[in-house]
mmCIF file of C-alpha atoms in Angstrom:
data_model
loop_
_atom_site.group_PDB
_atom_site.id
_atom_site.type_symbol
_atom_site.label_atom_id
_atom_site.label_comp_id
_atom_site.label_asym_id
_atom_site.label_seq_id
_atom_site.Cartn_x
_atom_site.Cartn_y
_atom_site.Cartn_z
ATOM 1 C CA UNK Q 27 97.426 161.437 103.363
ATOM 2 C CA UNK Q 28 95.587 162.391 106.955
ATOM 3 C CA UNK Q 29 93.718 165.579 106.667
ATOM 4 C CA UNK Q 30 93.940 167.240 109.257
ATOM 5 C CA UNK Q 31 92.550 170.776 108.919
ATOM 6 C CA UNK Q 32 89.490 171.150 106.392
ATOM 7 C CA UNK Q 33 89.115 174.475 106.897
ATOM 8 C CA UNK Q 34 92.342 175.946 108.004
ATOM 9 C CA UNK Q 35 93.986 179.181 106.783
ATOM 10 C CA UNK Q 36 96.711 178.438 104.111
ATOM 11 C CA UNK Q 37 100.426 180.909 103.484
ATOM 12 C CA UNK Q 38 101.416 179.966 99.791
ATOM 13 C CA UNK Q 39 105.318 180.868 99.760
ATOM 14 C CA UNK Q 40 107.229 180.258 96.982
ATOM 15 C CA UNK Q 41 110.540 178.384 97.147
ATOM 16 C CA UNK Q 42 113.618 180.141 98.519
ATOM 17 C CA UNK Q 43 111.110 182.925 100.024
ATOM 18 C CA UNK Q 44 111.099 183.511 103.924
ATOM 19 C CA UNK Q 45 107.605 182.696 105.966
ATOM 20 C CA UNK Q 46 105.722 183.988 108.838
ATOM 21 C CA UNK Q 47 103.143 181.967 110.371
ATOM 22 C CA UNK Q 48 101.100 183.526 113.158
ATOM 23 C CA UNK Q 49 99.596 182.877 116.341
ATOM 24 C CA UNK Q 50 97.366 184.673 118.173
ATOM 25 C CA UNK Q 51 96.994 183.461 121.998
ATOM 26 C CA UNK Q 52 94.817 184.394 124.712
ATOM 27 C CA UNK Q 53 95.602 183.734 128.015
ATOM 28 C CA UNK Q 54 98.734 186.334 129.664
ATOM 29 C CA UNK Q 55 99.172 183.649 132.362
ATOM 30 C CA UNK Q 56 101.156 181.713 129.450
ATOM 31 C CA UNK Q 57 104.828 181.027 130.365
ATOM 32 C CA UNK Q 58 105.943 179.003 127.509
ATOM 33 C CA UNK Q 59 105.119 178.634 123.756
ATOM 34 C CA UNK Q 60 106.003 175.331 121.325
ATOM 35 C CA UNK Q 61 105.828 175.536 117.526
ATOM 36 C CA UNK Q 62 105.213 172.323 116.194
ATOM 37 C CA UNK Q 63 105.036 170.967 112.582
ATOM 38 C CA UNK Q 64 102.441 168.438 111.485
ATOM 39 C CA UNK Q 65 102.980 166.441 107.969
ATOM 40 C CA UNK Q 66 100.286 164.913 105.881
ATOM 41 C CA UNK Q 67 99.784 161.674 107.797
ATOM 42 C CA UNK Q 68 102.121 161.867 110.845
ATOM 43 C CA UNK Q 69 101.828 163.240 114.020
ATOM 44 C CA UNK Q 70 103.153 166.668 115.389
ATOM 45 C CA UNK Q 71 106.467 166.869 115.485
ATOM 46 C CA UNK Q 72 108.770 169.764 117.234
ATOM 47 C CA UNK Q 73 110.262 173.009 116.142
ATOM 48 C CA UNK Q 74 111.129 175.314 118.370
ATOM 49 C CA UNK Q 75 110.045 176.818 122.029
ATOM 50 C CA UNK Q 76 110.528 180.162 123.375
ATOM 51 C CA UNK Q 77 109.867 181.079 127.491
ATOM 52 C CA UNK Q 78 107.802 183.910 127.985
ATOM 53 C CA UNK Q 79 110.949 185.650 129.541
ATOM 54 C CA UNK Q 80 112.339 185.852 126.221
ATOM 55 C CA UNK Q 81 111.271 187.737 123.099
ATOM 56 C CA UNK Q 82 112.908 185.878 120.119
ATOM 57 C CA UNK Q 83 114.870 182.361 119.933
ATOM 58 C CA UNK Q 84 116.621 181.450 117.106
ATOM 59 C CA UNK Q 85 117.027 177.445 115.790
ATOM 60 C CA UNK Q 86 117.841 176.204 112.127
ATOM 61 C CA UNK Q 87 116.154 178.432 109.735
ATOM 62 C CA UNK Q 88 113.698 178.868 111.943
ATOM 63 C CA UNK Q 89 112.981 182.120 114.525
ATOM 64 C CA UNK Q 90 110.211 182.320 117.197
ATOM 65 C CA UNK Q 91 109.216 185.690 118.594
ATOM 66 C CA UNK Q 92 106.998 187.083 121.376
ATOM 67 C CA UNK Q 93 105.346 189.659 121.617
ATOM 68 C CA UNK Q 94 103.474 189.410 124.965
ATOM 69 C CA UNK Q 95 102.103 192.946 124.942
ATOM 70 C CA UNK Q 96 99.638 191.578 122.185
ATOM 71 C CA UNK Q 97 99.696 188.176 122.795
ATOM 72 C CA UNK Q 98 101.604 187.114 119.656
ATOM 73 C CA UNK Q 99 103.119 184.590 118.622
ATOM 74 C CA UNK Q 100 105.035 184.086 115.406
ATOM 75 C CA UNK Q 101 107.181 181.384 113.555
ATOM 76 C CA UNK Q 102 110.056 182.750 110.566
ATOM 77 C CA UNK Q 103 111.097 179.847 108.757
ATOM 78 C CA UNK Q 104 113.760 181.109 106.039
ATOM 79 C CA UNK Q 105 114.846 180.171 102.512
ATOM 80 C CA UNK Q 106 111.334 178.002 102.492
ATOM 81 C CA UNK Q 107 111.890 174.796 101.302
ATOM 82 C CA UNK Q 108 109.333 172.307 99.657
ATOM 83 C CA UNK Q 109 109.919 169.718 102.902
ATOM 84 C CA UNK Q 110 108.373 172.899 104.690
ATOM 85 C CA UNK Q 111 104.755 172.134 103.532
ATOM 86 C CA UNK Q 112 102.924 171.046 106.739
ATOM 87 C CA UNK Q 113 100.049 172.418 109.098
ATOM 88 C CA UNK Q 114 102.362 174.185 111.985
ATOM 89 C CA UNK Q 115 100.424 174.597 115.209
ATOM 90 C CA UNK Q 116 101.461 176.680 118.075
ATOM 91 C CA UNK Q 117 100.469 175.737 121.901
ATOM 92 C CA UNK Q 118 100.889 177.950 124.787
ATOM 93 C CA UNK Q 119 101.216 176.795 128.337
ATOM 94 C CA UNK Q 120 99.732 178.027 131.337
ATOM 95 C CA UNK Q 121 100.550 176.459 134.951
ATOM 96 C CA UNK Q 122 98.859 176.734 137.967
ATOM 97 C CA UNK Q 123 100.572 175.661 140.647
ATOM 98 C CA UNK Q 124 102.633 172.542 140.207
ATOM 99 C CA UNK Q 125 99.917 171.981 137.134
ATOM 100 C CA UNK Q 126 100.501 172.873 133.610
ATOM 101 C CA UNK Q 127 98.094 172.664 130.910
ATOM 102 C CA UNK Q 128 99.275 172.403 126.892
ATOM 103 C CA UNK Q 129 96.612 174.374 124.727
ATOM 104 C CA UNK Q 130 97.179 173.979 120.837
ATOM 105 C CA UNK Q 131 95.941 176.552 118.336
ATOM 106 C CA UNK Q 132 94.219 174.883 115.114
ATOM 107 C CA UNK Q 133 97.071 175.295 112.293
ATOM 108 C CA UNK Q 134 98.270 177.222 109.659
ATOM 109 C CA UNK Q 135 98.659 175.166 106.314
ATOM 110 C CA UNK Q 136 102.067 176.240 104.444
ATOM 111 C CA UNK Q 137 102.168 175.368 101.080
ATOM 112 C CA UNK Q 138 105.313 175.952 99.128
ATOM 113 C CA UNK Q 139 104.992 176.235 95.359
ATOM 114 C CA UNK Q 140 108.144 176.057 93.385
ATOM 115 C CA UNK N 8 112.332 152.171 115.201
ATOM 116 C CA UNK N 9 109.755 154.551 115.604
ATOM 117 C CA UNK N 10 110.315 155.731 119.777
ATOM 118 C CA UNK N 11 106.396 156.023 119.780
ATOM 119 C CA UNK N 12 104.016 153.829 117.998
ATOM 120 C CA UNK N 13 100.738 153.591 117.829
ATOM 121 C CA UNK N 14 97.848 150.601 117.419
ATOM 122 C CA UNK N 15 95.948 150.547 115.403
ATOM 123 C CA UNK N 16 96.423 153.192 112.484
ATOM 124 C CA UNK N 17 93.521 152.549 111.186
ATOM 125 C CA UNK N 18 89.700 151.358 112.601
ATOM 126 C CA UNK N 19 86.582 151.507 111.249
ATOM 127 C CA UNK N 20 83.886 150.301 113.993
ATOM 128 C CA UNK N 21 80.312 150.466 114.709
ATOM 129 C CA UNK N 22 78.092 152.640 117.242
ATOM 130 C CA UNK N 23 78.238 151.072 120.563
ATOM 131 C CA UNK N 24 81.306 148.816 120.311
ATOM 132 C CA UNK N 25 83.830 148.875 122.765
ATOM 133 C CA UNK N 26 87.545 149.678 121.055
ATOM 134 C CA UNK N 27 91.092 150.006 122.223
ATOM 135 C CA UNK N 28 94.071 152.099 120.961
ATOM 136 C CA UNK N 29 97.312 151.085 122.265
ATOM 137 C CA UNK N 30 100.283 153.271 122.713
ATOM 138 C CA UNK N 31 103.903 152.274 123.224
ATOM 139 C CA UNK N 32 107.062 154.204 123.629
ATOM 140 C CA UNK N 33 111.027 153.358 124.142
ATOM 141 C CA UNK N 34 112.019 156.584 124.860
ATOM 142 C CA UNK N 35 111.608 155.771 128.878
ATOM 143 C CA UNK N 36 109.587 159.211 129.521
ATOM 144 C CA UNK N 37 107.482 159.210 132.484
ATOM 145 C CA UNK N 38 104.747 161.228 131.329
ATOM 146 C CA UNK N 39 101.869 160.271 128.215
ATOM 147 C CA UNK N 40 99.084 161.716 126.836
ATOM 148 C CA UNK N 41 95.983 161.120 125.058
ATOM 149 C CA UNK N 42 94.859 163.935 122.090
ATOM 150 C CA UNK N 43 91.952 164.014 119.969
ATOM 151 C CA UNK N 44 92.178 165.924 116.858
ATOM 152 C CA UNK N 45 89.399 167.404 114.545
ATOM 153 C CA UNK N 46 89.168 169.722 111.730
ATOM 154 C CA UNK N 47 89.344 173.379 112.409
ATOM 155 C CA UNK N 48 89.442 172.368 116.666
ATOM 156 C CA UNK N 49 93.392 171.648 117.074
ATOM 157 C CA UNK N 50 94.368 169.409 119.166
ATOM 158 C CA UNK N 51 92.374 168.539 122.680
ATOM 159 C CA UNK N 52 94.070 166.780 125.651
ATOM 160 C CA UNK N 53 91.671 163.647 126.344
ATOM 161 C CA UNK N 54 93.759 161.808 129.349
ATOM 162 C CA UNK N 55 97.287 162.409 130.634
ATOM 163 C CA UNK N 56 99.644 159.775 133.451
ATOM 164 C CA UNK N 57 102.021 161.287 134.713
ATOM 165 C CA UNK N 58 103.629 157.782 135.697
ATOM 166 C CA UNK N 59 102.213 154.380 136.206
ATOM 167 C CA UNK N 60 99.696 155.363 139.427
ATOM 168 C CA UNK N 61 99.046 158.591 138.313
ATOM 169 C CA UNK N 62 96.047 159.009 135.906
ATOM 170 C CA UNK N 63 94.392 162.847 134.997
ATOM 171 C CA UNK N 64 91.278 163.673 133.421
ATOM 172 C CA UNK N 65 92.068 166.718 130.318
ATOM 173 C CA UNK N 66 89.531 168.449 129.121
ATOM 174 C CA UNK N 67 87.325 165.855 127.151
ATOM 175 C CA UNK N 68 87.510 162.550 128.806
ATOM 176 C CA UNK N 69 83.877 161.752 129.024
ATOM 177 C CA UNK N 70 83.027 158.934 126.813
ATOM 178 C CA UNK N 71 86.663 157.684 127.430
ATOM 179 C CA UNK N 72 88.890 155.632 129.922
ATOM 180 C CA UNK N 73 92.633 155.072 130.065
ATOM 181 C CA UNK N 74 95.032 152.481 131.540
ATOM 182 C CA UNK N 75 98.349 152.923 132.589
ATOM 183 C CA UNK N 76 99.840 149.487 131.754
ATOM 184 C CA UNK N 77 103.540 150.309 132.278
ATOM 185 C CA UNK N 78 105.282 152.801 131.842
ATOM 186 C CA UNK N 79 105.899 152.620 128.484
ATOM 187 C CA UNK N 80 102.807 151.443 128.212
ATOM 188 C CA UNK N 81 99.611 153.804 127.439
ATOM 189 C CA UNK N 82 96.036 152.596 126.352
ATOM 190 C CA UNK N 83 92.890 154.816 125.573
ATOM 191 C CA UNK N 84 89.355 152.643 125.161
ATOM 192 C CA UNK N 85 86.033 153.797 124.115
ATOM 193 C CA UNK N 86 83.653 152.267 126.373
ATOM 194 C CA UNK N 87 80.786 152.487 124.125
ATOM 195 C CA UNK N 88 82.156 154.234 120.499
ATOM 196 C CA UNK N 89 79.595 156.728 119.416
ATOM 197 C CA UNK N 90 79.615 158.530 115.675
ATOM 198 C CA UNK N 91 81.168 162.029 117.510
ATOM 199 C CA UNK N 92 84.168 160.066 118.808
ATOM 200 C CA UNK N 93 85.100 160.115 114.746
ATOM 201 C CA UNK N 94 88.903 161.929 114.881
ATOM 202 C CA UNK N 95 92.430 160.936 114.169
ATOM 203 C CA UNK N 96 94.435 160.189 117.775
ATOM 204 C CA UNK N 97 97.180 160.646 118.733
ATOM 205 C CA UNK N 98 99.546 159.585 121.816
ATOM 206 C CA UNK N 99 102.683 161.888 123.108
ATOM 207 C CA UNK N 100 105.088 161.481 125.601
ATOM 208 C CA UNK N 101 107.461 164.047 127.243
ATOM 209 C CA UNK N 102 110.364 163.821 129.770
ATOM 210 C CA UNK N 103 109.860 165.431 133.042
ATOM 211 C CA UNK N 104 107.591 168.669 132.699
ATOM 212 C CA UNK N 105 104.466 168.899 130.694
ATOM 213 C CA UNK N 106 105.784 172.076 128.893
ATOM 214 C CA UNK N 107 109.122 169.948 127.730
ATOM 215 C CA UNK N 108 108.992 168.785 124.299
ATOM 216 C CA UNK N 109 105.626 166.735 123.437
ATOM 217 C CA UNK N 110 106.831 163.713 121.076
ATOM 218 C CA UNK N 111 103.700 162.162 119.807
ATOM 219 C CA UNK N 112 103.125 159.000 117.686
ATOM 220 C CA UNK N 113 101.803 158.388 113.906
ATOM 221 C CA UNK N 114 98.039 158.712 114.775
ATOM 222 C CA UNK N 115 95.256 156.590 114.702
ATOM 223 C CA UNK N 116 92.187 157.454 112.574
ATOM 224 C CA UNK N 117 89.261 156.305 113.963
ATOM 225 C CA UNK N 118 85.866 156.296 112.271
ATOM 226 C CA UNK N 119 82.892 155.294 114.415
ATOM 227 C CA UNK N 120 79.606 154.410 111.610
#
């Protein structure tokens, strides 16, 4: 498959365990955050979003919370499944104006060993 | 059907050619973008349209030029391919605001020798 991270930092979870995947962004101008998920030879595809009005948004196994006093940014997927294993990216938006930019981390590999 | 494909996946060419990827989408979204991606640097915004007239530079167009065929219609060309333009690319589309939900195509690897 596509590799798309050499170097990036791998979470090993075992099967049936929760994860937390972590993000770390830098500008406080940032209104609204995207996790996506990235399998081995596909593009990014989406997870969840969370406004920077909010703290913590819930989806299908998966939570997203905020903490803006830090900048942080982190993804709970529960009961990890092996169909979890992908590179999950998170992206933080900033607008200006009537402009918004889209600025994507590098990627956390998940593997999930059974 | 895939609602955003990508052509080619695959291209091996040599330094100096000119080369084309081609971007399609049926999901009738107004707005597409242009990403390269390389190890360890995410994902960087090369050109974005906003609809057919409207054409923005993101943060690493040089070496690159885009057309804005239609609008589901999205091209990116490499005037004259250099080794550094090496990278998997991908194409996205979203709805009405650039912070909506990004869907992007299968990629196209592109090796420049």
């Amino acid at each position: 498959g596509e590799s798309v991270g050499l170097h990036l930092p791998t979470l090993s979870v075992q099967e049936g365990d929760n994860s937390i995947i972590n993000c770390a962004y830098s500008n406080s101008a940032s209104d609204y955050f995207i996790w996506y998920k990235q399998e081995s030879g596909k593009g990014p595809q989406f997870i969840i979003d969370i406004r920077s009005n909010m703290d913590k948004r819930q989806g299908q196994r998966v939570t997203v919370l905020l903490n803006k006093t830090v900048k942080h940014l982190s993804l709970q997927i529960a009961a990890t499944q092996p169909g979890d294993s992908a590179v999950y990216f998170c992206a933080e938006n900033i607008r200006t104006g009537t402009a918004s930019k889209l600025t994507f981390g590098t990627g956390t590999r998940l593997q999930v060993t059974l | 059907d895939a609602d955003v494909t990508q052509t080619p996946r695959n291209r091996i060419t040599k330094t100096g050619k000119r080369i084309m990827l081609e971007c399609s989408q049926t999901k009738g979204h107004d707005r597409m973008y242009w990403y390269r991606q390389d190890p360890g640097l995410g994902l960087r915004l090369i050109y974005y349209s906003f609809d057919v007239k409207d054409i923005n530079k993101g943060e690493i167009s040089d070496g690159y030029s885009v057309s804005r065929q239609a609008q589901a219609k999205f091209s990116l060309s490499l005037e004259s391919a250099i080794p550094n333009q090496t990278a998997l690319y991908f194409c996205a589309t979203s709805d009405t605001n650039l912070e909506d939900e990004q869907y992007f195509g299968p990629g196209t690897r592109l090796t420049v020798t």
